[in-house]
Amino acid sequence: MNKIIFPGSFDPITNGHVDLIKRASIIFDEITIVVIDCSKKKTLINNSERVQLIEQVIESENLKGVSVDTTKMMISKYCRENNNYLILRGLRNTSDLSFEHNMNMHNVILEPKIETICLLAKQENFHISSSAVREIYFFNGTVDHLVPKQVANKLKELNETL
Ligand code: ADP
């Protein structure tokens, strides 16, 4: 049984993430999406709601072998505690590559068993990032074409409570 973790902030989960998860689920038997709960970072959507949204997306997309977890731990420690040393990441461009290269160096120093597996983003998702979604949302633009419908609905709900 080959298993991998997909760590990130997922603030919020986007169509780019979902595509990556779908493609990885063809290769791996088990994918655990790990939502990093970093209390120092101010997020648009709180941690438990980010987890809930991912659960809803997994269900509506009928993604088999995909689950979600959350942690406050550093990823190298999470890998050790869960005996799962494969990390999935996505590459949209050379900036992502430099970032992942650097991150992998840190991870491997902390936990030499870690291997990072990167999948290249699909061309139609190159421009999609959680930060772009947040930026467009803050300026009241529509993000419906960038995120799963559950996220789009959540953002509309948040907007109404502002
Ligand atoms: P971070 O951990 O930097 O906040 P995210 O949570 O947004 O990053 O993303 C987690 C992973 O998903 C990263 O490896 C990122 O490169 C990847 N990713 C983000 N957006 C896309 C996309 N549109 N297509 C493919 N991979 C993506």
PDB file of C-alpha atoms and ligand atoms in Angstrom:
ATOM      1  CA  MET A   1       0.000   0.000   0.000  1.00  0.00           C
ATOM      2  CA  ASN A   2       1.693   3.251  -1.076  1.00  0.00           C
ATOM      3  CA  LYS A   3       0.632   6.331   0.806  1.00  0.00           C
ATOM      4  CA  ILE A   4       1.529  10.000   0.666  1.00  0.00           C
ATOM      5  CA  ILE A   5       0.688  13.186   2.541  1.00  0.00           C
ATOM      6  CA  PHE A   6      -0.261  16.462   0.860  1.00  0.00           C
ATOM      7  CA  PRO A   7       0.520  19.260   3.322  1.00  0.00           C
ATOM      8  CA  GLY A   8      -0.442  22.899   2.835  1.00  0.00           C
ATOM      9  CA  SER A   9      -2.434  25.813   4.134  1.00  0.00           C
ATOM     10  CA  PHE A  10      -5.391  25.296   1.762  1.00  0.00           C
ATOM     11  CA  ASP A  11      -6.682  28.773   2.588  1.00  0.00           C
ATOM     12  CA  PRO A  12      -8.814  27.945   0.649  1.00  0.00           C
ATOM     13  CA  ILE A  13      -8.567  24.702  -1.331  1.00  0.00           C
ATOM     14  CA  THR A  14      -8.621  25.582  -5.062  1.00  0.00           C
ATOM     15  CA  ASN A  15      -9.326  23.807  -8.335  1.00  0.00           C
ATOM     16  CA  GLY A  16      -5.544  23.518  -8.727  1.00  0.00           C
ATOM     17  CA  HIS A  17      -5.235  21.525  -5.494  1.00  0.00           C
ATOM     18  CA  VAL A  18      -8.205  19.336  -6.442  1.00  0.00           C
ATOM     19  CA  ASP A  19      -6.673  18.479  -9.816  1.00  0.00           C
ATOM     20  CA  LEU A  20      -3.391  17.553  -8.127  1.00  0.00           C
ATOM     21  CA  ILE A  21      -5.196  15.328  -5.612  1.00  0.00           C
ATOM     22  CA  LYS A  22      -7.206  13.590  -8.366  1.00  0.00           C
ATOM     23  CA  ARG A  23      -4.073  12.872 -10.397  1.00  0.00           C
ATOM     24  CA  ALA A  24      -2.113  11.704  -7.355  1.00  0.00           C
ATOM     25  CA  SER A  25      -4.959   9.394  -6.364  1.00  0.00           C
ATOM     26  CA  ILE A  26      -4.335   7.419  -9.581  1.00  0.00           C
ATOM     27  CA  ILE A  27      -0.732   6.840  -8.471  1.00  0.00           C
ATOM     28  CA  PHE A  28      -1.136   6.430  -4.699  1.00  0.00           C
ATOM     29  CA  ASP A  29      -3.499   4.171  -2.753  1.00  0.00           C
ATOM     30  CA  GLU A  30      -3.846   6.618   0.131  1.00  0.00           C
ATOM     31  CA  ILE A  31      -3.512  10.408   0.225  1.00  0.00           C
ATOM     32  CA  THR A  32      -3.797  12.346   3.453  1.00  0.00           C
ATOM     33  CA  ILE A  33      -4.366  16.047   2.917  1.00  0.00           C
ATOM     34  CA  VAL A  34      -2.731  17.715   5.907  1.00  0.00           C
ATOM     35  CA  VAL A  35      -4.025  21.177   6.745  1.00  0.00           C
ATOM     36  CA  ILE A  36      -1.301  23.053   8.575  1.00  0.00           C
ATOM     37  CA  ASP A  37      -2.749  24.857  11.564  1.00  0.00           C
ATOM     38  CA  CYS A  38      -0.293  27.665  12.091  1.00  0.00           C
ATOM     39  CA  SER A  39      -1.742  29.975  14.725  1.00  0.00           C
ATOM     40  CA  LYS A  40       0.857  32.646  13.842  1.00  0.00           C
ATOM     41  CA  LYS A  41      -0.586  32.991  10.334  1.00  0.00           C
ATOM     42  CA  LYS A  42      -3.805  34.945   9.922  1.00  0.00           C
ATOM     43  CA  THR A  43      -6.023  32.960   7.578  1.00  0.00           C
ATOM     44  CA  LEU A  44      -9.122  33.883   5.594  1.00  0.00           C
ATOM     45  CA  ILE A  45     -10.899  30.691   6.653  1.00  0.00           C
ATOM     46  CA  ASN A  46     -10.332  29.206  10.088  1.00  0.00           C
ATOM     47  CA  ASN A  47      -8.667  25.841  10.500  1.00  0.00           C
ATOM     48  CA  SER A  48     -11.708  23.685  11.263  1.00  0.00           C
ATOM     49  CA  GLU A  49     -13.638  25.205   8.346  1.00  0.00           C
ATOM     50  CA  ARG A  50     -10.722  24.613   5.967  1.00  0.00           C
ATOM     51  CA  VAL A  51     -10.773  20.949   7.041  1.00  0.00           C
ATOM     52  CA  GLN A  52     -14.570  20.767   6.687  1.00  0.00           C
ATOM     53  CA  LEU A  53     -14.477  22.247   3.183  1.00  0.00           C
ATOM     54  CA  ILE A  54     -11.874  19.698   2.088  1.00  0.00           C
ATOM     55  CA  GLU A  55     -14.021  16.887   3.541  1.00  0.00           C
ATOM     56  CA  GLN A  56     -16.986  18.171   1.518  1.00  0.00           C
ATOM     57  CA  VAL A  57     -14.897  18.362  -1.660  1.00  0.00           C
ATOM     58  CA  ILE A  58     -13.575  14.798  -1.140  1.00  0.00           C
ATOM     59  CA  GLU A  59     -17.139  13.573  -0.752  1.00  0.00           C
ATOM     60  CA  SER A  60     -18.636  15.441  -3.677  1.00  0.00           C
ATOM     61  CA  GLU A  61     -15.769  14.478  -6.004  1.00  0.00           C
ATOM     62  CA  ASN A  62     -16.005  10.886  -4.699  1.00  0.00           C
ATOM     63  CA  LEU A  63     -12.242  10.727  -4.164  1.00  0.00           C
ATOM     64  CA  LYS A  64     -11.386   7.225  -3.001  1.00  0.00           C
ATOM     65  CA  GLY A  65      -8.465   6.717  -0.612  1.00  0.00           C
ATOM     66  CA  VAL A  66      -8.287  10.456   0.136  1.00  0.00           C
ATOM     67  CA  SER A  67      -8.676  11.742   3.688  1.00  0.00           C
ATOM     68  CA  VAL A  68      -7.968  14.946   5.554  1.00  0.00           C
ATOM     69  CA  ASP A  69      -6.064  15.623   8.744  1.00  0.00           C
ATOM     70  CA  THR A  70      -4.761  18.727  10.457  1.00  0.00           C
ATOM     71  CA  THR A  71      -1.667  19.401  12.506  1.00  0.00           C
ATOM     72  CA  LYS A  72       0.180  22.082  14.394  1.00  0.00           C
ATOM     73  CA  MET A  73       3.371  20.027  14.079  1.00  0.00           C
ATOM     74  CA  MET A  74       6.229  20.715  11.735  1.00  0.00           C
ATOM     75  CA  ILE A  75       5.862  18.436   8.704  1.00  0.00           C
ATOM     76  CA  SER A  76       9.066  16.474   9.414  1.00  0.00           C
ATOM     77  CA  LYS A  77       7.651  15.609  12.834  1.00  0.00           C
ATOM     78  CA  TYR A  78       4.216  14.808  11.387  1.00  0.00           C
ATOM     79  CA  CYS A  79       5.900  12.380   8.953  1.00  0.00           C
ATOM     80  CA  ARG A  80       7.722  10.622  11.803  1.00  0.00           C
ATOM     81  CA  GLU A  81       4.650  10.397  14.031  1.00  0.00           C
ATOM     82  CA  ASN A  82       2.556   8.978  11.187  1.00  0.00           C
ATOM     83  CA  ASN A  83       5.269   6.804   9.686  1.00  0.00           C
ATOM     84  CA  ASN A  84       4.568   8.379   6.304  1.00  0.00           C
ATOM     85  CA  TYR A  85       7.586   9.965   4.669  1.00  0.00           C
ATOM     86  CA  LEU A  86       6.286  10.776   1.178  1.00  0.00           C
ATOM     87  CA  ILE A  87       5.231  14.388   0.618  1.00  0.00           C
ATOM     88  CA  LEU A  88       3.195  15.497  -2.400  1.00  0.00           C
ATOM     89  CA  ARG A  89       3.630  19.025  -3.751  1.00  0.00           C
ATOM     90  CA  GLY A  90       2.588  20.817  -6.924  1.00  0.00           C
ATOM     91  CA  LEU A  91       4.722  22.834  -9.326  1.00  0.00           C
ATOM     92  CA  ARG A  92       3.192  25.664 -11.336  1.00  0.00           C
ATOM     93  CA  ASN A  93       6.365  27.481 -12.320  1.00  0.00           C
ATOM     94  CA  THR A  94      10.052  27.898 -11.543  1.00  0.00           C
ATOM     95  CA  SER A  95       9.274  29.890  -8.369  1.00  0.00           C
ATOM     96  CA  ASP A  96       7.418  26.865  -6.992  1.00  0.00           C
ATOM     97  CA  LEU A  97      10.393  24.700  -7.952  1.00  0.00           C
ATOM     98  CA  SER A  98      12.863  26.928  -6.058  1.00  0.00           C
ATOM     99  CA  PHE A  99      10.542  27.040  -3.070  1.00  0.00           C
ATOM    100  CA  GLU A 100      10.029  23.260  -2.986  1.00  0.00           C
ATOM    101  CA  HIS A 101      13.728  22.622  -3.524  1.00  0.00           C
ATOM    102  CA  ASN A 102      14.562  24.755  -0.520  1.00  0.00           C
ATOM    103  CA  MET A 103      11.780  23.297   1.611  1.00  0.00           C
ATOM    104  CA  ASN A 104      12.912  19.776   0.763  1.00  0.00           C
ATOM    105  CA  MET A 105      16.465  20.587   1.925  1.00  0.00           C
ATOM    106  CA  HIS A 106      15.106  21.669   5.319  1.00  0.00           C
ATOM    107  CA  ASN A 107      12.788  18.670   5.588  1.00  0.00           C
ATOM    108  CA  VAL A 108      15.507  16.164   4.716  1.00  0.00           C
ATOM    109  CA  ILE A 109      17.925  17.659   7.229  1.00  0.00           C
ATOM    110  CA  LEU A 110      15.274  17.325   9.916  1.00  0.00           C
ATOM    111  CA  GLU A 111      14.106  13.882   8.750  1.00  0.00           C
ATOM    112  CA  PRO A 112      16.319  12.080   6.194  1.00  0.00           C
ATOM    113  CA  LYS A 113      13.619   9.543   5.300  1.00  0.00           C
ATOM    114  CA  ILE A 114      11.458  12.233   3.676  1.00  0.00           C
ATOM    115  CA  GLU A 115      10.992  12.181  -0.109  1.00  0.00           C
ATOM    116  CA  THR A 116       9.115  14.981  -1.870  1.00  0.00           C
ATOM    117  CA  ILE A 117       7.189  14.000  -4.982  1.00  0.00           C
ATOM    118  CA  CYS A 118       6.176  16.928  -7.186  1.00  0.00           C
ATOM    119  CA  LEU A 119       3.511  16.816  -9.866  1.00  0.00           C
ATOM    120  CA  LEU A 120       3.434  19.488 -12.542  1.00  0.00           C
ATOM    121  CA  ALA A 121       0.322  21.631 -12.549  1.00  0.00           C
ATOM    122  CA  LYS A 122      -1.991  21.431 -15.538  1.00  0.00           C
ATOM    123  CA  GLN A 123      -1.608  24.383 -17.857  1.00  0.00           C
ATOM    124  CA  GLU A 124      -5.127  25.647 -17.133  1.00  0.00           C
ATOM    125  CA  ASN A 125      -4.258  25.807 -13.409  1.00  0.00           C
ATOM    126  CA  PHE A 126      -0.888  27.589 -13.669  1.00  0.00           C
ATOM    127  CA  HIS A 127      -2.415  30.882 -12.534  1.00  0.00           C
ATOM    128  CA  ILE A 128      -4.491  29.491  -9.649  1.00  0.00           C
ATOM    129  CA  SER A 129      -3.241  30.016  -6.106  1.00  0.00           C
ATOM    130  CA  SER A 130      -4.966  30.395  -2.754  1.00  0.00           C
ATOM    131  CA  SER A 131      -3.374  33.829  -2.389  1.00  0.00           C
ATOM    132  CA  ALA A 132      -4.875  34.999  -5.726  1.00  0.00           C
ATOM    133  CA  VAL A 133      -8.272  33.702  -4.585  1.00  0.00           C
ATOM    134  CA  ARG A 134      -7.966  35.647  -1.311  1.00  0.00           C
ATOM    135  CA  GLU A 135      -6.868  38.807  -3.124  1.00  0.00           C
ATOM    136  CA  ILE A 136      -9.742  38.699  -5.637  1.00  0.00           C
ATOM    137  CA  TYR A 137     -12.184  37.920  -2.827  1.00  0.00           C
ATOM    138  CA  PHE A 138     -11.024  40.901  -0.759  1.00  0.00           C
ATOM    139  CA  PHE A 139     -11.800  43.159  -3.711  1.00  0.00           C
ATOM    140  CA  ASN A 140     -15.246  41.564  -4.072  1.00  0.00           C
ATOM    141  CA  GLY A 141     -14.387  39.855  -7.352  1.00  0.00           C
ATOM    142  CA  THR A 142     -15.785  36.485  -8.325  1.00  0.00           C
ATOM    143  CA  VAL A 143     -13.653  33.429  -7.589  1.00  0.00           C
ATOM    144  CA  ASP A 144     -16.233  30.851  -8.687  1.00  0.00           C
ATOM    145  CA  HIS A 145     -14.072  29.703 -11.605  1.00  0.00           C
ATOM    146  CA  LEU A 146     -11.040  29.105  -9.330  1.00  0.00           C
ATOM    147  CA  VAL A 147     -12.445  27.074  -6.443  1.00  0.00           C
ATOM    148  CA  PRO A 148     -14.803  24.137  -5.795  1.00  0.00           C
ATOM    149  CA  LYS A 149     -18.448  25.196  -5.367  1.00  0.00           C
ATOM    150  CA  GLN A 150     -18.360  24.449  -1.616  1.00  0.00           C
ATOM    151  CA  VAL A 151     -15.584  27.032  -1.220  1.00  0.00           C
ATOM    152  CA  ALA A 152     -17.365  29.572  -3.434  1.00  0.00           C
ATOM    153  CA  ASN A 153     -20.486  29.194  -1.275  1.00  0.00           C
ATOM    154  CA  LYS A 154     -18.494  29.524   1.959  1.00  0.00           C
ATOM    155  CA  LEU A 155     -16.866  32.729   0.718  1.00  0.00           C
ATOM    156  CA  LYS A 156     -20.263  34.186  -0.196  1.00  0.00           C
ATOM    157  CA  GLU A 157     -21.487  33.281   3.298  1.00  0.00           C
ATOM    158  CA  LEU A 158     -18.443  34.977   4.883  1.00  0.00           C
ATOM    159  CA  ASN A 159     -19.018  38.064   2.761  1.00  0.00           C
ATOM    160  CA  GLU A 160     -22.627  38.333   3.993  1.00  0.00           C
ATOM    161  CA  THR A 161     -21.527  38.243   7.641  1.00  0.00           C
ATOM    162  CA  LEU A 162     -18.991  41.073   7.140  1.00  0.00           C
TER     163      LEU A 162
HETATM  164  P1  ADP B   1       1.374  26.817   0.953  1.00  0.00           P
HETATM  165  O1  ADP B   1       1.711  25.584   1.714  1.00  0.00           O
HETATM  166  O2  ADP B   1       2.547  27.505   0.343  1.00  0.00           O
HETATM  167  O3  ADP B   1       0.366  27.739   1.571  1.00  0.00           O
HETATM  168  P2  ADP B   1      -0.775  25.871  -0.603  1.00  0.00           P
HETATM  169  O4  ADP B   1      -1.424  25.384   0.588  1.00  0.00           O
HETATM  170  O5  ADP B   1      -1.501  26.906  -1.407  1.00  0.00           O
HETATM  171  O6  ADP B   1       0.681  26.301  -0.359  1.00  0.00           O
HETATM  172  O7  ADP B   1      -0.488  24.682  -1.617  1.00  0.00           O
HETATM  173  C1  ADP B   1      -0.022  23.415  -1.252  1.00  0.00           C
HETATM  174  C2  ADP B   1       0.624  22.795  -2.479  1.00  0.00           C
HETATM  175  O8  ADP B   1      -0.273  22.848  -3.582  1.00  0.00           O
HETATM  176  C3  ADP B   1       1.916  23.474  -2.952  1.00  0.00           C
HETATM  177  O9  ADP B   1       2.837  22.474  -3.335  1.00  0.00           O
HETATM  178  C4  ADP B   1       1.487  24.241  -4.155  1.00  0.00           C
HETATM  179  O10 ADP B   1       2.551  24.375  -5.093  1.00  0.00           O
HETATM  180  C5  ADP B   1       0.401  23.342  -4.705  1.00  0.00           C
HETATM  181  N1  ADP B   1      -0.510  24.102  -5.538  1.00  0.00           N
HETATM  182  C6  ADP B   1      -1.137  25.244  -5.219  1.00  0.00           C
HETATM  183  N2  ADP B   1      -1.891  25.688  -6.243  1.00  0.00           N
HETATM  184  C7  ADP B   1      -1.718  24.788  -7.264  1.00  0.00           C
HETATM  185  C8  ADP B   1      -2.200  24.688  -8.608  1.00  0.00           C
HETATM  186  N3  ADP B   1      -2.968  25.647  -9.140  1.00  0.00           N
HETATM  187  N4  ADP B   1      -1.843  23.623  -9.340  1.00  0.00           N
HETATM  188  C9  ADP B   1      -1.027  22.682  -8.819  1.00  0.00           C
HETATM  189  N5  ADP B   1      -0.503  22.727  -7.574  1.00  0.00           N
HETATM  190  C10 ADP B   1      -0.840  23.761  -6.799  1.00  0.00           C
END
